[in-house]
N, CA, C and O atoms as CSV, one atom per row, in Angstrom:
chain,resi,resn,atom,element,x,y,z
A,1,UNK,N,N,91.842,14.823,270.572
A,1,UNK,CA,C,91.036,14.316,271.854
A,1,UNK,C,C,90.857,15.417,272.857
A,1,UNK,O,O,90.591,15.109,274.019
A,2,UNK,N,N,90.981,16.674,272.509
A,2,UNK,CA,C,90.936,17.746,273.285
A,2,UNK,C,C,89.403,17.932,273.949
A,2,UNK,O,O,89.214,18.306,275.106
A,3,UNK,N,N,88.458,17.631,273.085
A,3,UNK,CA,C,87.095,17.519,273.705
A,3,UNK,C,C,86.775,16.662,274.787
A,3,UNK,O,O,85.886,16.953,275.588
A,4,UNK,N,N,87.525,15.500,274.868
A,4,UNK,CA,C,87.312,14.611,275.992
A,4,UNK,C,C,88.029,15.067,277.146
A,4,UNK,O,O,87.628,14.833,278.286
A,5,UNK,N,N,88.954,15.636,276.922
A,5,UNK,CA,C,89.789,16.301,278.208
A,5,UNK,C,C,88.844,17.470,278.812
A,5,UNK,O,O,88.758,17.621,280.031
A,6,UNK,N,N,88.129,18.301,277.885
A,6,UNK,CA,C,87.335,19.228,278.305
A,6,UNK,C,C,86.072,18.640,279.020
A,6,UNK,O,O,85.718,19.066,280.120
A,7,UNK,N,N,85.488,17.769,278.438
A,7,UNK,CA,C,84.335,17.119,279.078
A,7,UNK,C,C,84.756,16.371,280.266
A,7,UNK,O,O,83.930,16.359,281.179
A,8,UNK,N,N,85.788,15.785,280.445
A,8,UNK,CA,C,86.083,15.121,281.737
A,8,UNK,C,C,86.343,16.033,282.746
A,8,UNK,O,O,86.067,15.779,283.918
A,9,UNK,N,N,86.874,17.123,282.376
A,9,UNK,CA,C,87.152,18.239,283.505
A,9,UNK,C,C,85.805,19.048,283.900
A,9,UNK,O,O,85.640,19.560,285.007
A,10,UNK,N,N,84.858,19.093,282.832
A,10,UNK,CA,C,83.574,19.496,283.092
A,10,UNK,C,C,82.703,18.565,284.016
A,10,UNK,O,O,81.980,18.999,284.913
A,11,UNK,N,N,82.850,17.275,283.707
A,11,UNK,CA,C,82.136,16.322,284.528
A,11,UNK,C,C,82.527,16.374,285.978
A,11,UNK,O,O,81.660,16.349,286.852
A,12,UNK,N,N,83.861,16.449,286.270
A,12,UNK,CA,C,84.374,16.451,287.488
A,12,UNK,C,C,84.091,17.624,288.158
A,12,UNK,O,O,83.634,17.497,289.294
A,13,UNK,N,N,84.262,18.780,287.703
A,13,UNK,CA,C,84.084,20.096,288.262
A,13,UNK,C,C,82.526,20.225,288.535
A,13,UNK,O,O,82.162,20.751,289.586
A,14,UNK,N,N,81.663,19.790,287.680
A,14,UNK,CA,C,80.270,19.901,287.734
A,14,UNK,C,C,79.670,19.089,289.044
A,14,UNK,O,O,78.830,19.494,289.847
A,15,UNK,N,N,80.342,17.848,289.015
A,15,UNK,CA,C,79.934,16.921,290.067
A,15,UNK,C,C,80.440,17.480,291.285
A,15,UNK,O,O,79.753,17.211,292.270
A,16,UNK,N,N,81.386,18.136,291.473
A,16,UNK,CA,C,81.899,18.694,292.788
A,16,UNK,C,C,81.112,19.860,293.228
A,16,UNK,O,O,80.714,19.937,294.390
A,17,UNK,N,N,80.831,20.911,292.216
A,17,UNK,CA,C,80.039,22.013,292.606
A,17,UNK,C,C,78.745,21.521,292.968
A,17,UNK,O,O,78.283,21.970,294.016
A,18,UNK,N,N,77.993,20.612,292.260
A,18,UNK,CA,C,76.828,20.061,292.776
A,18,UNK,C,C,76.709,19.548,294.112
A,18,UNK,O,O,75.810,19.809,294.912
A,19,UNK,N,N,77.872,18.660,294.309
A,19,UNK,CA,C,77.775,18.059,295.568
A,19,UNK,C,C,78.053,19.076,296.833
A,19,UNK,O,O,77.603,18.845,297.955
A,20,UNK,N,N,78.888,20.281,296.498
A,20,UNK,CA,C,79.117,21.360,297.366
A,20,UNK,C,C,77.783,22.048,297.712
A,20,UNK,O,O,77.608,22.491,298.847
A,21,UNK,N,N,76.902,22.140,296.823
A,21,UNK,CA,C,75.523,22.883,297.041
A,21,UNK,C,C,74.559,22.161,297.982
A,21,UNK,O,O,73.555,22.734,298.406
A,22,UNK,N,N,74.866,20.906,298.306
A,22,UNK,CA,C,73.954,20.122,299.055
A,22,UNK,C,C,74.258,19.948,300.496
A,22,UNK,O,O,74.670,18.864,300.910
A,23,UNK,N,N,74.095,20.855,301.195
A,23,UNK,CA,C,74.557,20.880,302.685
A,23,UNK,C,C,73.893,19.741,303.396
A,23,UNK,O,O,74.601,19.024,304.103
A,24,UNK,N,N,72.613,19.493,303.287
A,24,UNK,CA,C,71.890,18.638,304.088
A,24,UNK,C,C,72.272,17.095,303.703
A,24,UNK,O,O,72.351,16.229,304.575
A,25,UNK,N,N,72.477,16.861,302.478
A,25,UNK,CA,C,73.041,15.386,301.987
A,25,UNK,C,C,74.413,15.202,302.385
A,25,UNK,O,O,74.781,14.176,302.959
A,26,UNK,N,N,75.124,16.082,302.125
A,26,UNK,CA,C,76.571,15.820,302.401
A,26,UNK,C,C,77.293,16.795,303.113
A,26,UNK,O,O,78.104,17.526,302.545
A,27,UNK,N,N,76.989,16.872,304.644
A,27,UNK,CA,C,77.478,17.940,305.450
A,27,UNK,C,C,79.011,18.255,305.403
A,27,UNK,O,O,79.339,19.387,305.761
A,28,UNK,N,N,79.893,17.467,305.041
A,28,UNK,CA,C,81.190,17.912,305.154
A,28,UNK,C,C,81.367,18.804,303.793
A,28,UNK,O,O,81.892,19.916,303.850
A,29,UNK,N,N,80.911,18.260,302.610
A,29,UNK,CA,C,80.958,19.142,301.416
A,29,UNK,C,C,80.153,20.341,301.445
A,29,UNK,O,O,80.526,21.310,300.786
A,30,UNK,N,N,78.939,20.402,302.229
A,30,UNK,CA,C,78.220,21.440,302.504
A,30,UNK,C,C,78.851,22.498,303.140
A,30,UNK,O,O,78.680,23.661,302.773
A,31,UNK,N,N,79.706,22.125,304.244
A,31,UNK,CA,C,80.317,23.113,305.104
A,31,UNK,C,C,81.672,23.714,304.204
A,31,UNK,O,O,82.063,24.866,304.396
A,32,UNK,N,N,82.188,23.008,303.427
A,32,UNK,CA,C,83.342,23.608,302.620
A,32,UNK,C,C,82.510,24.576,301.584
A,32,UNK,O,O,82.903,25.729,301.405
A,33,UNK,N,N,81.413,24.099,300.946
A,33,UNK,CA,C,80.791,25.009,300.005
A,33,UNK,C,C,80.294,26.232,300.607
A,33,UNK,O,O,80.409,27.287,299.984
A,34,UNK,N,N,79.740,26.199,301.781
A,34,UNK,CA,C,79.471,27.402,302.409
A,34,UNK,C,C,80.638,28.508,302.782
A,34,UNK,O,O,80.569,29.735,302.711
A,35,UNK,N,N,81.711,27.686,303.192
A,35,UNK,CA,C,82.996,28.493,303.671
A,35,UNK,C,C,83.526,29.165,302.313
A,35,UNK,O,O,84.141,30.221,302.463
A,36,UNK,N,N,83.380,28.732,301.140
A,36,UNK,CA,C,83.749,29.285,299.926
A,36,UNK,C,C,82.728,30.200,299.296
A,36,UNK,O,O,82.989,30.719,298.211
A,37,UNK,N,N,81.661,30.414,299.866
A,37,UNK,CA,C,80.612,31.265,299.319
A,37,UNK,C,C,79.423,30.578,298.610
A,37,UNK,O,O,78.558,31.245,298.042
A,38,UNK,N,N,79.404,29.376,298.651
A,38,UNK,CA,C,78.400,28.711,297.732
A,38,UNK,C,C,77.059,28.153,298.625
A,38,UNK,O,O,76.316,27.209,298.354
A,39,UNK,N,N,77.025,29.004,299.691
A,39,UNK,CA,C,75.752,28.574,300.519
A,39,UNK,C,C,74.456,29.084,299.797
A,39,UNK,O,O,73.383,28.617,300.179
A,40,UNK,N,N,74.470,29.933,298.863
A,40,UNK,CA,C,73.241,30.439,298.279
A,40,UNK,C,C,72.793,29.381,297.299
A,40,UNK,O,O,71.710,29.477,296.722
A,41,UNK,N,N,73.620,28.375,297.111
A,41,UNK,CA,C,73.178,27.073,296.272
A,41,UNK,C,C,72.320,26.214,297.003
A,41,UNK,O,O,71.606,25.413,296.399
A,42,UNK,N,N,72.312,26.306,298.373
A,42,UNK,CA,C,71.343,25.446,298.984
A,42,UNK,C,C,69.945,25.328,298.724
A,42,UNK,O,O,69.318,24.347,299.123
A,43,UNK,N,N,69.324,26.406,297.981
A,43,UNK,CA,C,67.877,26.353,297.638
A,43,UNK,C,C,67.697,25.691,296.434
A,43,UNK,O,O,66.556,25.568,295.989
A,44,UNK,N,N,68.880,25.142,295.700
A,44,UNK,CA,C,68.563,24.411,294.455
A,44,UNK,C,C,69.209,22.875,294.741
A,44,UNK,O,O,69.652,22.134,293.864
A,45,UNK,N,N,69.153,22.593,296.128
A,45,UNK,CA,C,69.484,21.310,296.446
A,45,UNK,C,C,69.010,20.005,295.865
A,45,UNK,O,O,69.726,19.014,295.723
A,46,UNK,N,N,67.705,20.094,295.534
A,46,UNK,CA,C,67.015,19.008,294.834
A,46,UNK,C,C,67.417,18.860,293.331
A,46,UNK,O,O,67.510,17.761,292.784
A,47,UNK,N,N,67.627,19.941,292.765
A,47,UNK,CA,C,68.085,19.913,291.263
A,47,UNK,C,C,69.448,19.423,291.333
A,47,UNK,O,O,69.719,18.505,290.559
A,48,UNK,N,N,70.383,19.858,292.123
A,48,UNK,CA,C,71.701,19.175,292.221
A,48,UNK,C,C,71.885,17.806,292.257
A,48,UNK,O,O,72.641,17.140,291.548
A,49,UNK,N,N,71.054,17.389,293.237
A,49,UNK,CA,C,71.235,15.888,293.567
A,49,UNK,C,C,70.467,15.141,292.474
A,49,UNK,O,O,70.972,14.131,291.984
A,50,UNK,N,N,69.344,15.557,292.092
A,50,UNK,CA,C,68.516,14.665,291.151
A,50,UNK,C,C,68.867,14.948,289.768
A,50,UNK,O,O,68.499,14.106,288.949
A,51,UNK,N,N,69.492,15.944,289.349
A,51,UNK,CA,C,69.553,16.193,287.932
A,51,UNK,C,C,71.048,16.630,287.672
A,51,UNK,O,O,71.608,16.006,286.770
A,52,UNK,N,N,71.706,17.501,288.252
A,52,UNK,CA,C,73.102,17.869,287.750
A,52,UNK,C,C,74.173,16.894,288.128
A,52,UNK,O,O,75.102,16.585,287.381
A,53,UNK,N,N,74.006,16.482,289.202
A,53,UNK,CA,C,75.123,15.464,289.942
A,53,UNK,C,C,75.070,14.312,288.922
A,53,UNK,O,O,76.126,14.090,288.330
A,54,UNK,N,N,73.939,13.495,288.605
A,54,UNK,CA,C,74.036,12.421,287.825
A,54,UNK,C,C,74.481,12.810,286.378
A,54,UNK,O,O,75.135,12.004,285.716
A,55,UNK,N,N,74.175,13.897,285.932
A,55,UNK,CA,C,74.305,14.356,284.581
A,55,UNK,C,C,75.922,14.495,284.365
A,55,UNK,O,O,76.534,13.925,283.462
A,56,UNK,N,N,76.484,15.322,285.316
A,56,UNK,CA,C,77.835,15.421,285.341
A,56,UNK,C,C,78.670,14.219,285.544
A,56,UNK,O,O,79.705,14.061,284.896
A,57,UNK,N,N,78.250,13.353,286.436
A,57,UNK,CA,C,78.934,11.955,286.592
A,57,UNK,C,C,78.881,11.016,285.313
A,57,UNK,O,O,79.785,10.232,285.025
A,58,UNK,N,N,77.759,11.181,284.607
A,58,UNK,CA,C,77.469,10.609,283.285
A,58,UNK,C,C,78.527,11.092,282.234
A,58,UNK,O,O,79.150,10.276,281.556
A,59,UNK,N,N,78.704,12.414,282.124
A,59,UNK,CA,C,79.470,13.134,281.112
A,59,UNK,C,C,80.924,12.657,281.444
A,59,UNK,O,O,81.698,12.261,280.572
A,60,UNK,N,N,81.242,12.726,282.811
A,60,UNK,CA,C,82.662,12.128,283.208
A,60,UNK,C,C,83.011,10.766,282.780
A,60,UNK,O,O,84.085,10.366,282.333
A,61,UNK,N,N,81.720,10.002,283.032
A,61,UNK,CA,C,82.055,8.429,282.677
A,61,UNK,C,C,82.206,8.301,281.130
A,61,UNK,O,O,83.030,7.499,280.692
A,62,UNK,N,N,81.449,9.052,280.286
A,62,UNK,CA,C,81.642,8.735,278.810
A,62,UNK,C,C,82.815,9.353,278.306
A,62,UNK,O,O,83.538,8.775,277.495
A,63,UNK,N,N,83.091,10.707,278.818
A,63,UNK,CA,C,84.344,11.155,278.424
A,63,UNK,C,C,85.603,10.494,278.686
A,63,UNK,O,O,86.534,10.513,277.880
A,64,UNK,N,N,85.649,9.775,280.060
A,64,UNK,CA,C,86.848,9.059,280.280
A,64,UNK,C,C,86.872,7.767,279.540
A,64,UNK,O,O,87.937,7.217,279.261
A,65,UNK,N,N,85.802,7.314,279.244
A,65,UNK,CA,C,85.689,5.881,278.471
A,65,UNK,C,C,86.178,6.139,277.008
A,65,UNK,O,O,86.988,5.359,276.507
A,66,UNK,N,N,85.691,7.243,276.295
A,66,UNK,CA,C,86.250,7.561,275.226
A,66,UNK,C,C,87.716,7.726,275.045
A,66,UNK,O,O,88.424,7.153,274.218
A,67,UNK,N,N,88.098,8.686,276.035
A,67,UNK,CA,C,89.462,8.945,276.238
A,67,UNK,C,C,90.489,7.802,276.468
A,67,UNK,O,O,91.589,7.689,275.926
A,68,UNK,N,N,89.895,6.952,277.407
A,68,UNK,CA,C,90.699,5.585,277.815
A,68,UNK,C,C,90.855,4.768,276.416
A,68,UNK,O,O,91.919,4.260,276.063
A,69,UNK,N,N,89.702,4.716,275.705
A,69,UNK,CA,C,89.983,3.792,274.534
A,69,UNK,C,C,90.894,4.389,273.581
A,69,UNK,O,O,91.653,3.647,272.958
A,70,UNK,N,N,90.913,5.697,273.384
A,70,UNK,CA,C,91.862,6.363,272.384
A,70,UNK,C,C,93.252,6.268,272.893
A,70,UNK,O,O,94.164,6.082,272.088
A,71,UNK,N,N,93.521,6.397,274.331
A,71,UNK,CA,C,94.837,6.408,274.634
A,71,UNK,C,C,95.388,5.080,275.102
A,71,UNK,O,O,96.594,4.898,275.265
A,72,UNK,N,N,94.466,4.159,275.312
A,72,UNK,CA,C,95.009,2.820,275.462
A,72,UNK,C,C,95.892,2.662,276.826
A,72,UNK,O,O,96.793,1.828,276.909
A,73,UNK,N,N,95.573,3.466,277.787
A,73,UNK,CA,C,96.235,3.384,279.084
A,73,UNK,C,C,94.965,2.642,279.906
A,73,UNK,O,O,93.974,3.265,280.288
A,74,UNK,N,N,95.158,1.324,280.091
A,74,UNK,CA,C,93.939,0.632,280.731
A,74,UNK,C,C,93.985,0.936,282.174
A,74,UNK,O,O,92.898,1.245,282.663
A,75,UNK,N,N,95.014,0.917,282.969
A,75,UNK,CA,C,94.876,1.220,284.365
A,75,UNK,C,C,94.427,2.725,284.639
A,75,UNK,O,O,93.677,3.040,285.562
A,76,UNK,N,N,94.875,3.446,283.894
A,76,UNK,CA,C,94.458,4.829,284.056
A,76,UNK,C,C,92.849,5.020,283.801
A,76,UNK,O,O,92.072,5.701,284.470
A,77,UNK,N,N,92.579,4.244,282.671
A,77,UNK,CA,C,91.073,4.286,282.241
A,77,UNK,C,C,90.208,3.649,283.279
A,77,UNK,O,O,89.078,4.101,283.466
A,78,UNK,N,N,90.670,2.594,283.996
A,78,UNK,CA,C,89.972,1.946,285.164
A,78,UNK,C,C,89.786,2.828,286.177
A,78,UNK,O,O,88.703,2.823,286.760
A,79,UNK,N,N,90.686,3.625,286.510
A,79,UNK,CA,C,90.666,4.607,287.553
A,79,UNK,C,C,89.750,5.642,287.379
A,79,UNK,O,O,88.961,6.005,288.251
A,80,UNK,N,N,89.861,6.211,286.053
A,80,UNK,CA,C,88.980,7.303,285.569
A,80,UNK,C,C,87.427,6.738,285.543
A,80,UNK,O,O,86.503,7.484,285.865
A,81,UNK,N,N,87.231,5.539,285.188
A,81,UNK,CA,C,85.738,5.272,285.304
A,81,UNK,C,C,85.083,4.725,286.605
A,81,UNK,O,O,83.867,4.595,286.751
A,82,UNK,N,N,86.042,4.414,287.546
A,82,UNK,CA,C,85.732,4.076,288.782
A,82,UNK,C,C,84.877,5.145,289.540
A,82,UNK,O,O,83.839,4.875,290.144
A,83,UNK,N,N,85.426,6.374,289.440
A,83,UNK,CA,C,84.878,7.524,290.241
A,83,UNK,C,C,83.426,7.714,289.760
A,83,UNK,O,O,82.513,7.457,290.545
A,84,UNK,N,N,83.150,8.169,288.453
A,84,UNK,CA,C,81.923,8.280,288.144
A,84,UNK,C,C,80.916,7.136,288.299
A,84,UNK,O,O,79.719,7.308,288.530
A,85,UNK,N,N,81.453,6.087,288.166
A,85,UNK,CA,C,80.632,4.744,288.364
A,85,UNK,C,C,80.192,4.610,289.753
A,85,UNK,O,O,79.077,4.185,290.055
A,86,UNK,N,N,81.195,5.025,290.701
A,86,UNK,CA,C,80.745,4.929,292.111
A,86,UNK,C,C,79.709,5.975,292.388
A,86,UNK,O,O,78.754,5.678,293.105
A,87,UNK,N,N,79.813,7.117,291.904
A,87,UNK,CA,C,78.886,8.300,292.204
A,87,UNK,C,C,77.372,7.785,291.731
A,87,UNK,O,O,76.362,7.810,292.434
A,88,UNK,N,N,77.472,7.332,290.417
A,88,UNK,CA,C,76.115,7.003,289.868
A,88,UNK,C,C,75.586,5.626,290.622
A,88,UNK,O,O,74.388,5.473,290.860
A,89,UNK,N,N,76.525,4.697,290.955
A,89,UNK,CA,C,75.968,3.504,291.653
A,89,UNK,C,C,75.320,3.895,293.031
A,89,UNK,O,O,74.254,3.446,293.452
A,90,UNK,N,N,76.253,4.937,293.760
A,90,UNK,CA,C,75.650,5.306,295.075
A,90,UNK,C,C,74.510,5.918,294.941
A,90,UNK,O,O,73.688,5.704,295.832
A,91,UNK,N,N,74.166,6.734,293.951
A,91,UNK,CA,C,72.978,7.745,293.948
A,91,UNK,C,C,71.797,6.761,293.469
A,91,UNK,O,O,70.671,6.957,293.926
A,92,UNK,N,N,72.012,5.743,292.593
A,92,UNK,CA,C,70.796,5.106,292.254
A,92,UNK,C,C,70.800,3.690,292.741
A,92,UNK,O,O,69.782,3.045,292.492
A,93,UNK,N,N,71.748,3.103,293.380
A,93,UNK,CA,C,71.505,1.672,293.861
A,93,UNK,C,C,71.679,1.545,295.206
A,93,UNK,O,O,71.016,0.698,295.805
A,94,UNK,N,N,72.514,2.290,295.830
A,94,UNK,CA,C,72.763,2.069,297.172
A,94,UNK,C,C,72.557,3.291,298.102
A,94,UNK,O,O,73.163,3.358,299.171
A,95,UNK,N,N,71.776,4.171,297.729
A,95,UNK,CA,C,71.567,5.487,298.474
A,95,UNK,C,C,70.959,5.106,299.977
A,95,UNK,O,O,71.209,5.893,300.890
A,96,UNK,N,N,70.281,4.093,300.214
A,96,UNK,CA,C,69.677,3.896,301.323
A,96,UNK,C,C,70.595,3.097,302.369
A,96,UNK,O,O,70.312,3.002,303.564
A,97,UNK,N,N,71.670,2.565,301.799
A,97,UNK,CA,C,72.687,1.820,302.658
A,97,UNK,C,C,73.594,2.712,303.419
A,97,UNK,O,O,74.090,3.727,302.931
A,98,UNK,N,N,73.820,2.249,304.785
A,98,UNK,CA,C,74.508,3.066,305.737
A,98,UNK,C,C,75.968,3.534,305.191
A,98,UNK,O,O,76.499,4.576,305.576
A,99,UNK,N,N,76.521,2.696,304.305
A,99,UNK,CA,C,77.885,2.966,303.940
A,99,UNK,C,C,78.140,3.634,302.617
A,99,UNK,O,O,79.252,3.780,302.108
A,100,UNK,N,N,76.706,4.119,301.995
A,100,UNK,CA,C,76.688,4.793,300.837
A,100,UNK,C,C,77.390,6.263,300.825
A,100,UNK,O,O,78.061,6.619,299.857
A,101,UNK,N,N,77.226,6.938,301.754
A,101,UNK,CA,C,77.901,8.258,301.823
A,101,UNK,C,C,79.436,8.132,301.916
A,101,UNK,O,O,80.036,9.037,301.336
A,102,UNK,N,N,80.100,7.316,302.448
A,102,UNK,CA,C,81.564,7.220,302.321
A,102,UNK,C,C,82.039,6.838,300.893
A,102,UNK,O,O,83.077,7.282,300.403
A,103,UNK,N,N,81.205,5.990,300.272
A,103,UNK,CA,C,81.444,5.515,298.923
A,103,UNK,C,C,81.311,6.501,297.938
A,103,UNK,O,O,82.083,6.571,296.982
A,104,UNK,N,N,80.259,7.359,298.141
A,104,UNK,CA,C,79.921,8.673,297.300
A,104,UNK,C,C,81.212,9.413,297.371
A,104,UNK,O,O,81.853,9.657,296.348
A,105,UNK,N,N,81.621,9.789,298.609
A,105,UNK,CA,C,82.792,10.637,298.779
A,105,UNK,C,C,84.033,10.020,298.051
A,105,UNK,O,O,84.716,10.697,297.283
A,106,UNK,N,N,84.274,8.811,298.304
A,106,UNK,CA,C,85.328,8.142,297.397
A,106,UNK,C,C,85.242,8.342,295.996
A,106,UNK,O,O,86.250,8.691,295.381
A,107,UNK,N,N,84.165,8.165,295.418
A,107,UNK,CA,C,83.814,8.372,293.994
A,107,UNK,C,C,84.121,9.707,293.584
A,107,UNK,O,O,84.814,9.954,292.597
A,108,UNK,N,N,83.550,10.676,294.422
A,108,UNK,CA,C,83.706,11.995,294.127
A,108,UNK,C,C,85.256,12.496,294.051
A,108,UNK,O,O,85.687,13.261,293.189
A,109,UNK,N,N,86.024,11.915,295.129
A,109,UNK,CA,C,87.308,12.271,295.399
A,109,UNK,C,C,88.160,11.703,294.257
A,109,UNK,O,O,89.147,12.277,293.797
A,110,UNK,N,N,87.655,10.453,293.820
A,110,UNK,CA,C,88.381,9.888,292.913
A,110,UNK,C,C,88.401,10.451,291.458
A,110,UNK,O,O,89.373,10.434,290.703
A,111,UNK,N,N,87.145,10.959,291.193
A,111,UNK,CA,C,86.826,11.821,290.015
A,111,UNK,C,C,87.806,13.135,290.077
A,111,UNK,O,O,88.452,13.488,289.091
A,112,UNK,N,N,87.845,13.703,291.112
A,112,UNK,CA,C,88.769,15.015,291.126
A,112,UNK,C,C,90.186,14.567,290.998
A,112,UNK,O,O,90.926,15.234,290.275
A,113,UNK,N,N,90.605,13.619,291.555
A,113,UNK,CA,C,92.066,13.241,291.630
A,113,UNK,C,C,92.390,12.750,290.198
A,113,UNK,O,O,93.456,13.113,289.701
A,114,UNK,N,N,91.646,12.042,289.575
A,114,UNK,CA,C,91.916,11.650,288.224
A,114,UNK,C,C,92.079,12.924,287.189
A,114,UNK,O,O,92.993,13.063,286.377
A,115,UNK,N,N,90.987,13.810,287.411
A,115,UNK,CA,C,90.994,15.018,286.628
A,115,UNK,C,C,92.340,15.835,286.780
A,115,UNK,O,O,92.924,16.372,285.839
A,116,UNK,N,N,92.729,15.851,288.045
A,116,UNK,CA,C,93.916,16.683,288.353
A,116,UNK,C,C,95.020,15.890,287.738
A,116,UNK,O,O,95.821,16.515,287.043
A,117,UNK,N,N,95.160,14.759,287.873
A,117,UNK,CA,C,96.162,13.859,287.270
A,117,UNK,C,C,96.302,14.138,285.715
A,117,UNK,O,O,97.414,14.335,285.224
A,118,UNK,N,N,95.199,14.147,284.991
A,118,UNK,CA,C,95.149,14.246,283.562
A,118,UNK,C,C,95.482,15.615,283.168
A,118,UNK,O,O,96.039,15.841,282.094
A,119,UNK,N,N,95.119,16.662,284.109
A,119,UNK,CA,C,95.494,18.079,283.798
A,119,UNK,C,C,96.976,18.266,283.819
A,119,UNK,O,O,97.520,18.842,282.877
A,120,UNK,N,N,97.759,17.754,284.974
A,120,UNK,CA,C,99.146,17.860,285.185
A,120,UNK,C,C,99.955,16.925,284.245
A,120,UNK,O,O,100.998,17.340,283.740
A,121,UNK,N,N,99.522,15.740,284.015
A,121,UNK,CA,C,100.246,14.697,283.289
A,121,UNK,C,C,99.239,14.078,282.332
A,121,UNK,O,O,98.682,13.023,282.637
A,122,UNK,N,N,99.000,14.670,281.242
A,122,UNK,CA,C,98.069,14.119,280.190
A,122,UNK,C,C,98.559,12.878,279.635
A,122,UNK,O,O,99.772,12.738,279.483
A,123,UNK,N,N,97.775,11.992,279.324
A,123,UNK,CA,C,98.206,10.615,278.830
A,123,UNK,C,C,98.657,10.878,277.386
A,123,UNK,O,O,98.116,11.710,276.658
A,124,UNK,N,N,99.628,10.147,277.054
A,124,UNK,CA,C,99.872,10.084,275.557
A,124,UNK,C,C,99.443,8.869,274.985
A,124,UNK,O,O,99.455,7.824,275.636
A,125,UNK,N,N,99.050,8.933,273.765
A,125,UNK,CA,C,98.410,7.686,273.032
A,125,UNK,C,C,99.645,6.673,272.703
A,125,UNK,O,O,100.721,6.937,272.168
A,126,UNK,N,N,99.168,5.479,273.175
A,126,UNK,CA,C,100.248,4.346,272.917
A,126,UNK,C,C,100.015,3.860,271.315
A,126,UNK,O,O,98.892,3.613,270.874
A,127,UNK,N,N,101.039,3.779,270.652
A,127,UNK,CA,C,101.078,3.489,269.349
A,127,UNK,C,C,101.247,1.923,269.183
A,127,UNK,O,O,102.065,1.305,269.864
A,128,UNK,N,N,100.611,1.446,268.449
A,128,UNK,CA,C,100.612,-0.017,268.131
A,128,UNK,C,C,101.927,-0.505,267.391
A,128,UNK,O,O,102.404,0.270,266.562
A,129,UNK,N,N,102.434,-1.483,267.570
A,129,UNK,CA,C,103.760,-1.945,267.141
A,129,UNK,C,C,103.853,-1.707,265.423
A,129,UNK,O,O,104.882,-1.351,264.851
A,130,UNK,N,N,102.640,-1.967,264.799
A,130,UNK,CA,C,102.787,-1.719,263.251
A,130,UNK,C,C,103.004,-0.407,262.808
A,130,UNK,O,O,103.416,-0.160,261.675
A,131,UNK,N,N,102.713,0.555,263.759
A,131,UNK,CA,C,103.044,2.042,263.351
A,131,UNK,C,C,104.575,2.421,263.608
A,131,UNK,O,O,105.040,3.508,263.266
A,132,UNK,N,N,105.217,1.554,264.159
A,132,UNK,CA,C,106.728,1.842,264.525
A,132,UNK,C,C,106.863,2.744,265.545
A,132,UNK,O,O,107.931,3.353,265.598
A,133,UNK,N,N,105.945,2.988,266.442
A,133,UNK,CA,C,106.083,3.935,267.489
A,133,UNK,C,C,106.476,3.164,268.692
A,133,UNK,O,O,106.376,1.937,268.663
A,134,UNK,N,N,106.945,3.817,269.824
A,134,UNK,CA,C,107.322,3.255,271.063
A,134,UNK,C,C,106.055,2.680,271.893
A,134,UNK,O,O,104.914,3.098,271.699
A,135,UNK,N,N,106.316,1.865,272.659
A,135,UNK,CA,C,105.372,1.126,273.397
A,135,UNK,C,C,104.924,1.979,274.355
A,135,UNK,O,O,104.076,1.607,275.165
């Protein structure tokens, strides 16, 4: 399942870079992006918000779902699916709500946190009892 780990990291990193390039939509992330030299991405802001950000969030959602089903770590899977789901729900369902930006930041931060957790402590597959493996 190495492909799901790569897709998970791609989804999280892509969503973060897409958000960093959008200074007018997300001022805090835009300031961080400008500080690290991503200010030139501001001209592609519409493409980032309307195309790349949802695409990377969807990639992360699908990769985490497949990986979660494979590893059978239900709490870990729930956390991993919550971040991309919050990003997508914020972009498509609640964008005009006053509380949508903090919810978006929460989803993006959760995506990054779970990706780092998976990078430093990858989940091991739980073996069923019939296979004779540990729980």
